[in-house]
mmCIF file of C-alpha atoms in Angstrom:
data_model
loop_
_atom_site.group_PDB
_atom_site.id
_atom_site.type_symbol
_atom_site.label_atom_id
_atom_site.label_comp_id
_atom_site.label_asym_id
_atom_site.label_seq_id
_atom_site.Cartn_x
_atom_site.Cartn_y
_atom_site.Cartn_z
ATOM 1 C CA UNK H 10 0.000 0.000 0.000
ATOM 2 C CA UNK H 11 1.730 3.497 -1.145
ATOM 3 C CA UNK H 12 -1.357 5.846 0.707
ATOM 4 C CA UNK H 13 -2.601 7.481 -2.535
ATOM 5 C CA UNK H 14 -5.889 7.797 -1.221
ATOM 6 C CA UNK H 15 -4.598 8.067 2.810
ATOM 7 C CA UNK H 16 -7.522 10.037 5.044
ATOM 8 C CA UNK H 17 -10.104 10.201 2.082
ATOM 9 C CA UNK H 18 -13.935 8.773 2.533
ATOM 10 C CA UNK H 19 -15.611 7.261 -1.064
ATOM 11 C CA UNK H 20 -18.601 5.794 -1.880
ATOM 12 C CA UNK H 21 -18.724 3.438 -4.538
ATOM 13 C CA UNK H 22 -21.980 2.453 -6.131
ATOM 14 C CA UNK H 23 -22.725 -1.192 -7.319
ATOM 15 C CA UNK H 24 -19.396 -1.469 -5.144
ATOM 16 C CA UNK H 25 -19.697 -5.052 -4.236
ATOM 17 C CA UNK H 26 -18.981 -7.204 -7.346
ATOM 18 C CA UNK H 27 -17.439 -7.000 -10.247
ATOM 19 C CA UNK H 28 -16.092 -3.503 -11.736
ATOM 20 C CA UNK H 29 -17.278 -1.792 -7.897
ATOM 21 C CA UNK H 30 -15.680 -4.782 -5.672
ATOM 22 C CA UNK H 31 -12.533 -4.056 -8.274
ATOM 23 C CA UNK H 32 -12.683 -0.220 -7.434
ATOM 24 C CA UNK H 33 -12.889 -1.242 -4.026
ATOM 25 C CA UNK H 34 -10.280 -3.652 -3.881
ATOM 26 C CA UNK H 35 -7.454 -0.701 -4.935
ATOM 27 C CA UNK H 36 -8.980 2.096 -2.948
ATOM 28 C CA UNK H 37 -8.618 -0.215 0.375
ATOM 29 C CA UNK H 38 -5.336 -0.913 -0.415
ATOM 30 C CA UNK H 39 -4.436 2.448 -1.081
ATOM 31 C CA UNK H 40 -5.721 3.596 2.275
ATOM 32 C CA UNK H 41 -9.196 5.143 1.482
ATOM 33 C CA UNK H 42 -12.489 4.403 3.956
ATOM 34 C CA UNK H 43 -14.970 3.414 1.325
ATOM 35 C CA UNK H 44 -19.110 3.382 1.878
ATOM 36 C CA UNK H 45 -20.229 0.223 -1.036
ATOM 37 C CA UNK H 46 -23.696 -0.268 -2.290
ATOM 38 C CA UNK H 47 -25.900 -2.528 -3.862
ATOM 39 C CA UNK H 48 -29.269 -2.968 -4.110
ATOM 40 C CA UNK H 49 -29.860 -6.677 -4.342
ATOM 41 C CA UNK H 50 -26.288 -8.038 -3.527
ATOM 42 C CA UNK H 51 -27.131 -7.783 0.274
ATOM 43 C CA UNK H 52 -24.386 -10.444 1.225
ATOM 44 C CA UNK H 53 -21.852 -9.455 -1.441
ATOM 45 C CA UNK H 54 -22.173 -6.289 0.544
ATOM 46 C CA UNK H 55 -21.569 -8.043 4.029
ATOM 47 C CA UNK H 56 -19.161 -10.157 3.072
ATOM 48 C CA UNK H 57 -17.297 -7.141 1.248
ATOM 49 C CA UNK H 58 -17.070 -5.803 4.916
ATOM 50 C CA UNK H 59 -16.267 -8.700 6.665
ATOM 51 C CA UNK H 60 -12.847 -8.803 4.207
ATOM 52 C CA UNK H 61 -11.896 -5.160 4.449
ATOM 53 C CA UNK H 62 -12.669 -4.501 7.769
ATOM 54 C CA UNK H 63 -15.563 -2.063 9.917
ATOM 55 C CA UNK H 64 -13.455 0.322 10.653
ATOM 56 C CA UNK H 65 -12.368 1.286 6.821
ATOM 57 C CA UNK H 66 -15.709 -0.203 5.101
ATOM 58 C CA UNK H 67 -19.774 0.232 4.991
ATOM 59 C CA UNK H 68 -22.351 -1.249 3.090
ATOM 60 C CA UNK H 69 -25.536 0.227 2.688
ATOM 61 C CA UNK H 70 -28.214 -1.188 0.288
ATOM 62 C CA UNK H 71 -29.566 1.475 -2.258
ATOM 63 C CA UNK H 72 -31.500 1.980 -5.391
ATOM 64 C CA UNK H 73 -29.535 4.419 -7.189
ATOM 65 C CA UNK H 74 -32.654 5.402 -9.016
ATOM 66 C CA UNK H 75 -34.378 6.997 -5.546
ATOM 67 C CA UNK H 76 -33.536 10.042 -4.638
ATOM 68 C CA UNK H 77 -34.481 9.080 -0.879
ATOM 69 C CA UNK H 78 -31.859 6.387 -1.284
ATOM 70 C CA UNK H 79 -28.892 8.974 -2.143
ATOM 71 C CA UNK H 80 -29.824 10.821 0.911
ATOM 72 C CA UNK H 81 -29.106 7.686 3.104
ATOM 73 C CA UNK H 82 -26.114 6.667 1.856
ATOM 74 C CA UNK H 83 -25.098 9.812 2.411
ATOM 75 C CA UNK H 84 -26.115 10.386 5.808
ATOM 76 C CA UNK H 85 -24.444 7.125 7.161
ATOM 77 C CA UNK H 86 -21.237 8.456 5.085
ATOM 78 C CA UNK H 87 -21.241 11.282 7.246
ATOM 79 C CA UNK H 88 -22.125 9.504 10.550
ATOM 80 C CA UNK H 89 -19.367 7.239 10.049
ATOM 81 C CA UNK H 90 -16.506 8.981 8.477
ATOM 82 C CA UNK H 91 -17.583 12.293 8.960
ATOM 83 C CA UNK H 92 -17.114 13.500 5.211
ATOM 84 C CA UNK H 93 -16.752 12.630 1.562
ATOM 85 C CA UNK H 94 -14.132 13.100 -0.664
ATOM 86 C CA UNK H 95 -15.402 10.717 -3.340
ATOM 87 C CA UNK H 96 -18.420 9.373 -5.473
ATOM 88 C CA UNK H 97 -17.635 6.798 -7.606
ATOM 89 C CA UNK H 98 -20.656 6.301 -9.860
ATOM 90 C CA UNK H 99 -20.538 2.700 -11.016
ATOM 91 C CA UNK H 100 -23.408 1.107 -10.849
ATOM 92 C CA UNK H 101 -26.013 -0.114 -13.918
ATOM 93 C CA UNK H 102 -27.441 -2.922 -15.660
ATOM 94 C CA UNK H 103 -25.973 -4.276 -18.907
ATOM 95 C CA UNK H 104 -26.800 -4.113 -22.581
ATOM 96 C CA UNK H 105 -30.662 -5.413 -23.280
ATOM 97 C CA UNK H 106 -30.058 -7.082 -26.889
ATOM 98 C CA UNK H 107 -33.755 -6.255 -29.176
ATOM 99 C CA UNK H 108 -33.444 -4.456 -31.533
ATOM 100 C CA UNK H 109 -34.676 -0.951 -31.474
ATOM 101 C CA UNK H 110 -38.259 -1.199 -32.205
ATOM 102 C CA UNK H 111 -39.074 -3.911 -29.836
ATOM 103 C CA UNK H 112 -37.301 -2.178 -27.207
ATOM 104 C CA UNK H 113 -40.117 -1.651 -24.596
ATOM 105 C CA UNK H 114 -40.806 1.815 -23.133
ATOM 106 C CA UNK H 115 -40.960 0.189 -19.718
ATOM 107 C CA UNK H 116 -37.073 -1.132 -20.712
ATOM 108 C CA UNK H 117 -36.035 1.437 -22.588
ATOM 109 C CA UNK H 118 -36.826 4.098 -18.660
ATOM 110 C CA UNK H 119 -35.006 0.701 -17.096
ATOM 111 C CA UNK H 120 -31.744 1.314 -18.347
ATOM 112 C CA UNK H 121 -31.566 5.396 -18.527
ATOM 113 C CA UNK H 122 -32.927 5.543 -14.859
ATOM 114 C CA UNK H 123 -30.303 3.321 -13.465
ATOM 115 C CA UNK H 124 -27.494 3.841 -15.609
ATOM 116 C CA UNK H 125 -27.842 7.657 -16.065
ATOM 117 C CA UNK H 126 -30.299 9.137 -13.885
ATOM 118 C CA UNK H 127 -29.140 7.789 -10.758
ATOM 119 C CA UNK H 128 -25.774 9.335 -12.211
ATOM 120 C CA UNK H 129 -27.612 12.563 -12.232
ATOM 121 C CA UNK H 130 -28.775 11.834 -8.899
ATOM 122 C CA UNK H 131 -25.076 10.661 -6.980
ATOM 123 C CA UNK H 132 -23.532 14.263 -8.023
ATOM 124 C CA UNK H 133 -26.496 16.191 -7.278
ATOM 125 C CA UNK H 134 -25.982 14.481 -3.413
ATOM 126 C CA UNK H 135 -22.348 14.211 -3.392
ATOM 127 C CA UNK H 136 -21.877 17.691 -4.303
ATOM 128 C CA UNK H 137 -23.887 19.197 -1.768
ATOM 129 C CA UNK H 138 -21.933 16.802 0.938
ATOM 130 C CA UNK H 139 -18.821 17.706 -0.265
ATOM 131 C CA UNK H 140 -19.593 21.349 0.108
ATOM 132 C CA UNK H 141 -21.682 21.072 3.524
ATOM 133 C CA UNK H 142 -18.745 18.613 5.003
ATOM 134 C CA UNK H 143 -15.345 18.694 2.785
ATOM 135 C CA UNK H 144 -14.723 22.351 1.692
ATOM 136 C CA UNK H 145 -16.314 22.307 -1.497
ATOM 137 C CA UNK H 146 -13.589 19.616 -2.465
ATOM 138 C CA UNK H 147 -13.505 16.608 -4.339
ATOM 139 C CA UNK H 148 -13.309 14.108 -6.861
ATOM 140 C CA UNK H 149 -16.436 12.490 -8.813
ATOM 141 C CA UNK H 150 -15.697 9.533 -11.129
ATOM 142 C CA UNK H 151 -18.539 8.324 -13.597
ATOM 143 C CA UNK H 152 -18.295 4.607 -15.331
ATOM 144 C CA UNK H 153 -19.199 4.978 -18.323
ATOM 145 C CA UNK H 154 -18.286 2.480 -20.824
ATOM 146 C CA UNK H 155 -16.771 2.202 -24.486
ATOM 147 C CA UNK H 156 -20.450 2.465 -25.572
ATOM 148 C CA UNK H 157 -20.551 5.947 -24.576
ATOM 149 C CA UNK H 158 -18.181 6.223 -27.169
ATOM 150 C CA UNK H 159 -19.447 3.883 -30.336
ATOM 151 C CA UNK H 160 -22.693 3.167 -29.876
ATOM 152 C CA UNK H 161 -23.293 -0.784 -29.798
ATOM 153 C CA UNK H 162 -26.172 -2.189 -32.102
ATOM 154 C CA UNK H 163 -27.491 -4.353 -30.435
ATOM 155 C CA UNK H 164 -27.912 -2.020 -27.353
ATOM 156 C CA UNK H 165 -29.099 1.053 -28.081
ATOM 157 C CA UNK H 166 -30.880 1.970 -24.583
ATOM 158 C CA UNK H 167 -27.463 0.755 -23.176
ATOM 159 C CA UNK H 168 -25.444 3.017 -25.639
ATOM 160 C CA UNK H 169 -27.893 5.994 -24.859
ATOM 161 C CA UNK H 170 -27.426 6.042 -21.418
ATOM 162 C CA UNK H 171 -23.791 5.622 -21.694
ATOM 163 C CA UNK H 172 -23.151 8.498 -23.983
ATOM 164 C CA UNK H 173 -25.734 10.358 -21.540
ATOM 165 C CA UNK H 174 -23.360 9.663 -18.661
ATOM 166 C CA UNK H 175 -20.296 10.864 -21.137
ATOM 167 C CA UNK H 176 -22.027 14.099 -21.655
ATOM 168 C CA UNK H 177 -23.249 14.364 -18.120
ATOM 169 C CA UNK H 178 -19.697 14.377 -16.817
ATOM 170 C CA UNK H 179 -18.096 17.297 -19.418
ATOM 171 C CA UNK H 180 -21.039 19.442 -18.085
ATOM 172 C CA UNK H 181 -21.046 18.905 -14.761
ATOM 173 C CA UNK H 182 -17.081 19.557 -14.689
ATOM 174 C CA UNK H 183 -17.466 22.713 -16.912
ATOM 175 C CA UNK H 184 -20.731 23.724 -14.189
ATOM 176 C CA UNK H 185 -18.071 23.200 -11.243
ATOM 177 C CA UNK H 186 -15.074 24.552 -12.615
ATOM 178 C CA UNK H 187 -16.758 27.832 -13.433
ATOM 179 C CA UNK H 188 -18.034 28.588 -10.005
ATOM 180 C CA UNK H 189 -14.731 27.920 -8.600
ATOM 181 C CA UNK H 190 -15.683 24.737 -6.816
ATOM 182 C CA UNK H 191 -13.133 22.439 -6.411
ATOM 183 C CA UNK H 192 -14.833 19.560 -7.187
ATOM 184 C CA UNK H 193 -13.577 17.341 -10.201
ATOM 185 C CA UNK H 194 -15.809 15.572 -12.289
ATOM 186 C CA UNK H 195 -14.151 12.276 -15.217
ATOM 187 C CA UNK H 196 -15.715 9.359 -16.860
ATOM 188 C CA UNK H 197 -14.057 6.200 -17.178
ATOM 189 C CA UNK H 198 -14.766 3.986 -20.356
ATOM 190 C CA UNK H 199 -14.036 0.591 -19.862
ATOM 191 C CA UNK H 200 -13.796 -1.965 -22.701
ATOM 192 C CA UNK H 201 -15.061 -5.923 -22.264
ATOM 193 C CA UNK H 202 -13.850 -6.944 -18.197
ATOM 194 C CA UNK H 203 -13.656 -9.974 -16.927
ATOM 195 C CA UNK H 204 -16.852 -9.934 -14.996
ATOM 196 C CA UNK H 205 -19.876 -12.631 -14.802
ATOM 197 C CA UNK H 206 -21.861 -9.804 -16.618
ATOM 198 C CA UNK H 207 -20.215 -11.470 -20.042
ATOM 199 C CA UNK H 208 -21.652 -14.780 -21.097
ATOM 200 C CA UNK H 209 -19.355 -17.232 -20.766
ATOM 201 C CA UNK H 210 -20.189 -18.708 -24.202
ATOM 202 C CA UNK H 211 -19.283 -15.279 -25.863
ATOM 203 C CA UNK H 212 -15.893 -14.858 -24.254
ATOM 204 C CA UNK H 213 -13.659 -16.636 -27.062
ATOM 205 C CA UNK H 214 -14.709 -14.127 -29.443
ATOM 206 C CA UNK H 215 -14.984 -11.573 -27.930
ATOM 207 C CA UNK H 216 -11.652 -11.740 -27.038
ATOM 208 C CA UNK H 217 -10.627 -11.854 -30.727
ATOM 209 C CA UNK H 218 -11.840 -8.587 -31.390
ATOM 210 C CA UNK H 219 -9.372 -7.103 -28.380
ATOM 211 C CA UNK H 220 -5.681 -6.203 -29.499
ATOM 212 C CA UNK H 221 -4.340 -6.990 -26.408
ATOM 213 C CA UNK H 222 -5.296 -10.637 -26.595
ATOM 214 C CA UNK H 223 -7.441 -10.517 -23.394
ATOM 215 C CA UNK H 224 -10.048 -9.127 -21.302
ATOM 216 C CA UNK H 225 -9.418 -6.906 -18.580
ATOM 217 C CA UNK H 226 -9.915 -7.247 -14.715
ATOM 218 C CA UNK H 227 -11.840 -5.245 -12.573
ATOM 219 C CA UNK H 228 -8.812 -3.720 -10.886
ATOM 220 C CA UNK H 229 -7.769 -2.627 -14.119
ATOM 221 C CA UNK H 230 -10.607 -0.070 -13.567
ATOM 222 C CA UNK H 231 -9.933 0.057 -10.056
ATOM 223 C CA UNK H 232 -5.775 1.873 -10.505
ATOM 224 C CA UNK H 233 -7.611 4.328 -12.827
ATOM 225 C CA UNK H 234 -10.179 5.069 -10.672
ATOM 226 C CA UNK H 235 -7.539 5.753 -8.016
ATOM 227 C CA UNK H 236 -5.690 7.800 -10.140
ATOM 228 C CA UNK H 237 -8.528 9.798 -10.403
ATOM 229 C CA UNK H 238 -9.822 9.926 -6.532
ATOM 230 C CA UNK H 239 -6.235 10.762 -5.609
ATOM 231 C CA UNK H 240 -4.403 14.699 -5.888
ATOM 232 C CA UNK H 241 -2.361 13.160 -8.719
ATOM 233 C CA UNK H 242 -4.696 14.023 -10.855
ATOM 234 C CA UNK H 243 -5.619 17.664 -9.918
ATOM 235 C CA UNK H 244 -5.643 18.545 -13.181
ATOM 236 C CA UNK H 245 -7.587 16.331 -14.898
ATOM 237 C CA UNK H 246 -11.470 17.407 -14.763
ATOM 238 C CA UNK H 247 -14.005 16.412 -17.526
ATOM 239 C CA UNK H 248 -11.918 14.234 -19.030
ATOM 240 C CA UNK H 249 -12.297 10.736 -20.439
ATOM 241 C CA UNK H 250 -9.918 7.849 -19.663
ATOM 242 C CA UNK H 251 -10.309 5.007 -22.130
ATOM 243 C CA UNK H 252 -10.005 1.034 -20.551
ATOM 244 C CA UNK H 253 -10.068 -1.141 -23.279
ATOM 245 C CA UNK H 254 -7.106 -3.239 -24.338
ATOM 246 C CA UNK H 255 -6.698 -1.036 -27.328
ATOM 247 C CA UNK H 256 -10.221 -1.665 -29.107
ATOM 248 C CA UNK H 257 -10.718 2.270 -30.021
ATOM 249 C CA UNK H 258 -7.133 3.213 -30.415
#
């Protein structure tokens, strides 16, 4: 452990498998206190604990979509660790595969409310903590995803809300900056990781289509994501950082 993120409090969304428990994994080991959430993955959340200890980790269960949720994962933030220094907005649902005109209204809200509304809705409340209880300081990290980039075919709620999330994170960083708030805002765009979201079937090829020769890990989101909580990158607000083996070089 070098201490890049020594003293600072973060709360990671969908932070208790997968791309989150990844996130999670380096900002431990790097010293941070982090608050994890899930909505469903209650014991992925107390297990996550039990590994990284009470006195460094919380899990509160949350539907990123609710607005009344935000507000309690923020509160027991606060009542635990006193501040925030960090949002990491990571969780969402993956790709729905119809194509476009079978796509159901009811799906269609699905996917934007979780994957970019509840986006909306972390800043909105991490903001306003970081400026009640951290000096109007800050770092907020959205996880976006190469298809906020290219938009997929076969997923074009998925694309939408990941290009909304893009485009969500150059405004809210231009919003910031401008009123001299010290609060930076950066997506990250990973490519295909290693996660049980991929079908296991589809792996072999997919892999084919990756220059590197192989999917990623979670942690390989997890050191940029550091990068990006930490004061190393003080300069870097609005910007995009790019996670996939080399697919949209």
């Amino acid at each position: 452990m070098s201490d890049r993120l020594k003293d600072k409090v973060a709360i990671i969304t969908g932070g208790v498998a997968g791309i989150g428990l990844g996130i999670a994994e380096c900002y431990v080991r790097e010293g941070a206190k982090v608050v994890l959430t899930a909505n469903h993955n209650v014991d992925g959340g107390a297990a996550a604990v039990k590994r990284f200890g009470e006195d460094v980790s919380l899990f509160v269960q949350q539907d990123v979509a609710q607005e009344a949720d935000w507000q309690k994962v923020i509160d027991a933030t606060i009542a635990k660790f006193g501040k925030l220094d960090i949002l990491v907005n990571n969780a969402g649902i993956g790709p729905m595969m119809p194509v476009i005109e079978d796509v159901s209204l009811a799906d269609w809200q699905k996917v934007i409310d979780i994957n970019l509304t509840a986006n909306f809705l972390g800043e909105k409340a991490a903001i306003n903590a970081m400026k009640a209880h951290n000096d109007a300081k800050g770092s907020i990290i959205n996880v976006s995803s190469v298809a906020g980039l290219v938009g997929l075919p076969t997923a074009p709620a998925y694309s939408a809300s990941k290009g909304g999330t893009r485009l969500l994170t150059h405004a809210t960083a231009l919003n910031l900056a401008q009123r001299g708030l010290d609060i930076r805002v950066n997506s990250v765009h990973p490519g295909w990781i290693d996660t049980s979201i991929v079908p296991a079937a589809a792996k072999e090829q997919l892999i084919k289509t990756i220059p590197v020769g192989h999917m990623g890990k979670p942690q390989d989101i997890g050191e940029v994501c550091v990068y990006l909580g930490s004061d190393e990158s003080g300069f870097a607000n609005g910007a995009e950082f790019t996670v996939d083996g080399g697919q949209r070089a």
